[in-house]
Amino acid sequence: MRTAPNVIITGTPGVGKTVHCEQLAQDLGLKHLSINQVAKERDCYETYDDERKSWVVDEDKLLDAIEDEVLQGGYLIDWHACDLFPKSWIDLVVVLRCPSTSVLYDRLSSRGYHETKLQENLDAEIFGILLEEAREAFEEEIVVELNSEKDDDVDSNCARITTWVDTWKKTQAEQNAD
Ligand code: ADP
């Protein structure tokens, strides 16, 4: 039984997953698990996608690599996909959104994304692909959509997630005491 929840922070690249996870890790003491970093460090890649100039992750290898840690609880799982994680591992799924295409465009182009990758990500955000993926993979009541356009959004989103995590811990402690 986990005493701290596992929270997925997902969304299109550039929506603010890293900034949210860093702030939440500091505020809540949860561990930031950047899947990009884990895949790189633990060699969980399958192939290189030349068109998108990015590595394709071997999902089975990735899940094997993180399972023992994640099952302990208390992780912020930071990735642009969420439907590969088993339902039983996850307590909350936060889908960050950036409704302003020009804001997202600027964030991604300043990263040096080339045109195909940039357009693909903007389209994914416009069509809400990640939100749909989250709603299909997890129970509706654990999926939360939050806007991440302005600086203030980061603070208010983190405050909401903090309240949710505190409530989860209290409920869990009460259930364990019964
Ligand atoms: P992701 O991890 O989802 O790819 P990042 O957290 O790296 O996104 O954010 C991309 C860029 O956008 C960073 O420069 C970050 O500071 C900025 N950013 C993200 N969310 C916000 C926000 N709500 N307000 C202002 N800037 C933001």
Coordinates of C-alpha atoms and ligand atoms in Angstrom, one line a residue:
M1 CA 0.0 0.0 0.0
R2 CA 1.4 3.4 -1.0
T3 CA 1.5 6.1 1.6
A4 CA 2.2 8.9 -1.0
P5 CA 0.4 9.0 -4.3
N6 CA 1.8 8.7 -7.8
V7 CA 0.9 11.6 -10.1
I8 CA 1.4 11.7 -13.8
I9 CA 2.1 15.2 -15.1
T10 CA 1.5 15.0 -18.9
G11 CA 0.8 17.2 -21.9
T12 CA 2.3 18.3 -25.2
P13 CA 6.0 19.2 -25.1
G14 CA 6.4 22.8 -24.0
V15 CA 3.2 23.0 -21.9
G16 CA 5.2 23.2 -18.6
K17 CA 5.5 19.7 -17.2
T18 CA 9.1 20.3 -16.1
V19 CA 8.4 23.6 -14.3
H20 CA 5.4 22.1 -12.5
C21 CA 7.2 19.0 -11.5
E22 CA 10.2 20.9 -10.1
Q23 CA 8.0 23.2 -8.1
L24 CA 5.8 20.3 -6.8
A25 CA 8.9 18.3 -5.9
Q26 CA 10.1 21.2 -3.8
D27 CA 6.7 21.9 -2.2
L28 CA 5.6 18.4 -1.6
G29 CA 8.8 16.3 -1.3
L30 CA 7.5 14.0 -4.1
K31 CA 10.2 12.7 -6.5
H32 CA 10.4 14.1 -10.0
L33 CA 10.7 11.2 -12.5
S34 CA 11.5 12.7 -15.8
I35 CA 10.9 9.8 -18.3
N36 CA 13.1 11.4 -20.9
Q37 CA 16.0 11.4 -18.5
V38 CA 15.2 7.8 -17.2
A39 CA 15.0 6.5 -20.8
K40 CA 18.3 8.0 -21.6
E41 CA 20.1 7.0 -18.4
R42 CA 18.8 3.5 -18.4
D43 CA 19.0 2.8 -22.1
C44 CA 15.3 2.3 -22.8
Y45 CA 15.4 3.3 -26.4
E46 CA 14.2 1.2 -29.3
T47 CA 15.1 3.1 -32.5
Y48 CA 16.0 6.6 -33.7
D49 CA 13.3 8.4 -35.6
D50 CA 15.2 10.3 -38.2
E51 CA 12.3 12.4 -39.4
R52 CA 11.5 13.7 -36.0
K53 CA 15.1 13.7 -34.8
S54 CA 14.2 11.9 -31.6
W55 CA 14.6 8.5 -30.0
V56 CA 11.7 6.1 -29.7
V57 CA 11.3 4.6 -26.2
D58 CA 10.9 0.9 -25.7
E59 CA 7.9 1.0 -23.4
D60 CA 8.3 -2.5 -21.9
K61 CA 11.9 -1.8 -21.0
L62 CA 11.0 1.5 -19.5
L63 CA 8.2 0.1 -17.3
D64 CA 10.5 -2.7 -16.1
A65 CA 13.2 -0.1 -15.3
I66 CA 10.9 2.0 -13.1
E67 CA 8.4 -0.5 -11.6
D68 CA 10.1 -1.2 -8.3
E69 CA 10.5 2.5 -7.5
V70 CA 7.1 3.7 -8.7
L71 CA 5.3 1.1 -6.7
Q72 CA 6.7 2.6 -3.5
G73 CA 4.6 5.7 -4.3
G74 CA 5.4 9.4 -4.1
Y75 CA 6.4 10.0 -7.7
L76 CA 5.7 12.8 -10.2
I77 CA 5.9 11.1 -13.5
D78 CA 6.8 13.6 -16.2
W79 CA 6.2 12.6 -19.8
H80 CA 4.3 13.5 -23.0
A81 CA 2.5 10.1 -22.9
C82 CA 0.5 8.5 -20.2
D83 CA -1.4 5.5 -21.5
L84 CA 1.4 3.1 -21.2
F85 CA 1.5 3.3 -17.3
P86 CA -0.6 0.5 -15.6
K87 CA -3.8 2.0 -14.0
S88 CA -2.9 0.4 -10.7
W89 CA 0.3 2.5 -10.5
I90 CA -1.4 5.8 -10.8
D91 CA -3.5 8.0 -8.4
L92 CA -3.9 11.2 -10.3
V93 CA -3.3 12.3 -14.0
V94 CA -2.7 16.0 -14.6
V95 CA -3.0 17.1 -18.2
L96 CA -1.4 20.5 -18.7
R97 CA -2.8 22.6 -21.6
C98 CA -1.6 25.7 -23.4
P99 CA -4.6 27.0 -25.4
S100 CA -2.6 29.8 -27.0
T101 CA -0.9 28.4 -30.1
S102 CA 1.4 31.4 -30.4
V103 CA 2.7 31.0 -26.8
L104 CA 3.3 27.3 -27.4
Y105 CA 4.9 28.1 -30.8
D106 CA 7.4 30.5 -29.1
R107 CA 8.3 28.0 -26.4
L108 CA 8.9 25.2 -28.9
S109 CA 10.8 27.3 -31.5
S110 CA 13.1 28.6 -28.8
R111 CA 14.0 25.0 -28.1
G112 CA 15.1 24.7 -31.8
Y113 CA 12.4 22.2 -32.7
H114 CA 12.5 21.7 -36.5
E115 CA 9.3 22.5 -38.5
T116 CA 7.8 18.9 -38.7
K117 CA 8.1 18.3 -35.0
L118 CA 6.9 21.8 -34.1
Q119 CA 3.8 21.5 -36.3
E120 CA 3.0 18.0 -35.0
N121 CA 3.1 19.2 -31.4
L122 CA 1.0 22.3 -32.1
D123 CA -1.6 20.1 -33.8
A124 CA -1.5 17.7 -30.9
E125 CA -2.2 20.5 -28.5
I126 CA -5.0 22.1 -30.7
F127 CA -6.8 18.7 -30.9
G128 CA -6.3 17.9 -27.2
I129 CA -4.7 14.5 -28.1
L130 CA -3.1 14.0 -24.7
L131 CA -6.3 14.8 -22.8
E132 CA -8.2 12.3 -24.9
E133 CA -5.4 9.7 -24.3
A134 CA -5.6 10.3 -20.6
R135 CA -9.4 10.0 -20.5
E136 CA -9.3 6.8 -22.4
A137 CA -6.6 5.2 -20.3
F138 CA -7.7 6.2 -16.8
E139 CA -10.9 6.6 -14.8
E140 CA -12.5 10.0 -15.5
E141 CA -12.4 11.2 -11.9
I142 CA -8.6 11.0 -11.6
V143 CA -7.9 13.0 -14.8
V144 CA -7.6 16.7 -14.3
E145 CA -7.0 19.3 -17.1
L146 CA -5.1 22.5 -16.0
N147 CA -4.1 25.6 -18.0
S148 CA -0.4 26.5 -18.2
E149 CA -0.1 29.7 -20.1
K150 CA 1.0 32.3 -17.6
D151 CA 3.4 32.4 -14.7
D152 CA 0.5 32.6 -12.2
D153 CA -1.0 29.4 -13.6
V154 CA 2.0 27.5 -12.3
D155 CA 1.4 28.7 -8.7
S156 CA -2.3 28.1 -8.8
N157 CA -2.0 24.7 -10.5
C158 CA 0.6 23.6 -7.9
A159 CA -1.6 24.8 -5.1
R160 CA -4.5 22.7 -6.4
I161 CA -2.3 19.6 -6.8
T162 CA -0.9 20.1 -3.3
T163 CA -4.4 20.2 -1.9
W164 CA -5.3 17.1 -3.8
V165 CA -2.2 15.2 -2.6
D166 CA -2.8 16.2 1.1
T167 CA -6.4 15.0 0.8
W168 CA -5.2 11.7 -0.7
K169 CA -2.7 11.1 2.1
K170 CA -5.3 11.9 4.8
T171 CA -7.9 9.5 3.2
Q172 CA -5.3 6.8 2.9
A173 CA -4.2 7.2 6.5
E174 CA -7.8 7.0 7.7
Q175 CA -8.4 3.8 5.6
N176 CA -5.2 2.2 6.9
A177 CA -6.3 3.0 10.5
D178 CA -9.7 1.3 10.0
Ligands
ADP1 P1 7.6 20.6 -20.8 O1 8.4 19.9 -19.7 O2 6.2 20.3 -20.8 O3 8.2 20.3 -22.2 P2 8.7 23.1 -19.7 O4 8.3 22.9 -18.3 O5 10.1 22.7 -20.1 O6 7.7 22.2 -20.6 O7 8.3 24.5 -20.2 C1 8.7 25.0 -21.5 C2 9.0 26.5 -21.4 O8 7.8 27.2 -21.1 C3 9.9 26.8 -20.2 O9 10.8 27.9 -20.6 C4 9.0 27.3 -19.1 O10 9.6 28.2 -18.2 C5 7.8 27.9 -19.9 N1 6.5 27.8 -19.2 C6 5.9 26.6 -19.0 N2 4.7 26.8 -18.4 C7 4.6 28.1 -18.2 C8 3.6 29.0 -17.6 N3 2.5 28.5 -17.1 N4 3.9 30.3 -17.6 C9 5.0 30.8 -18.1 N5 6.0 30.1 -18.7 C10 5.8 28.8 -18.8

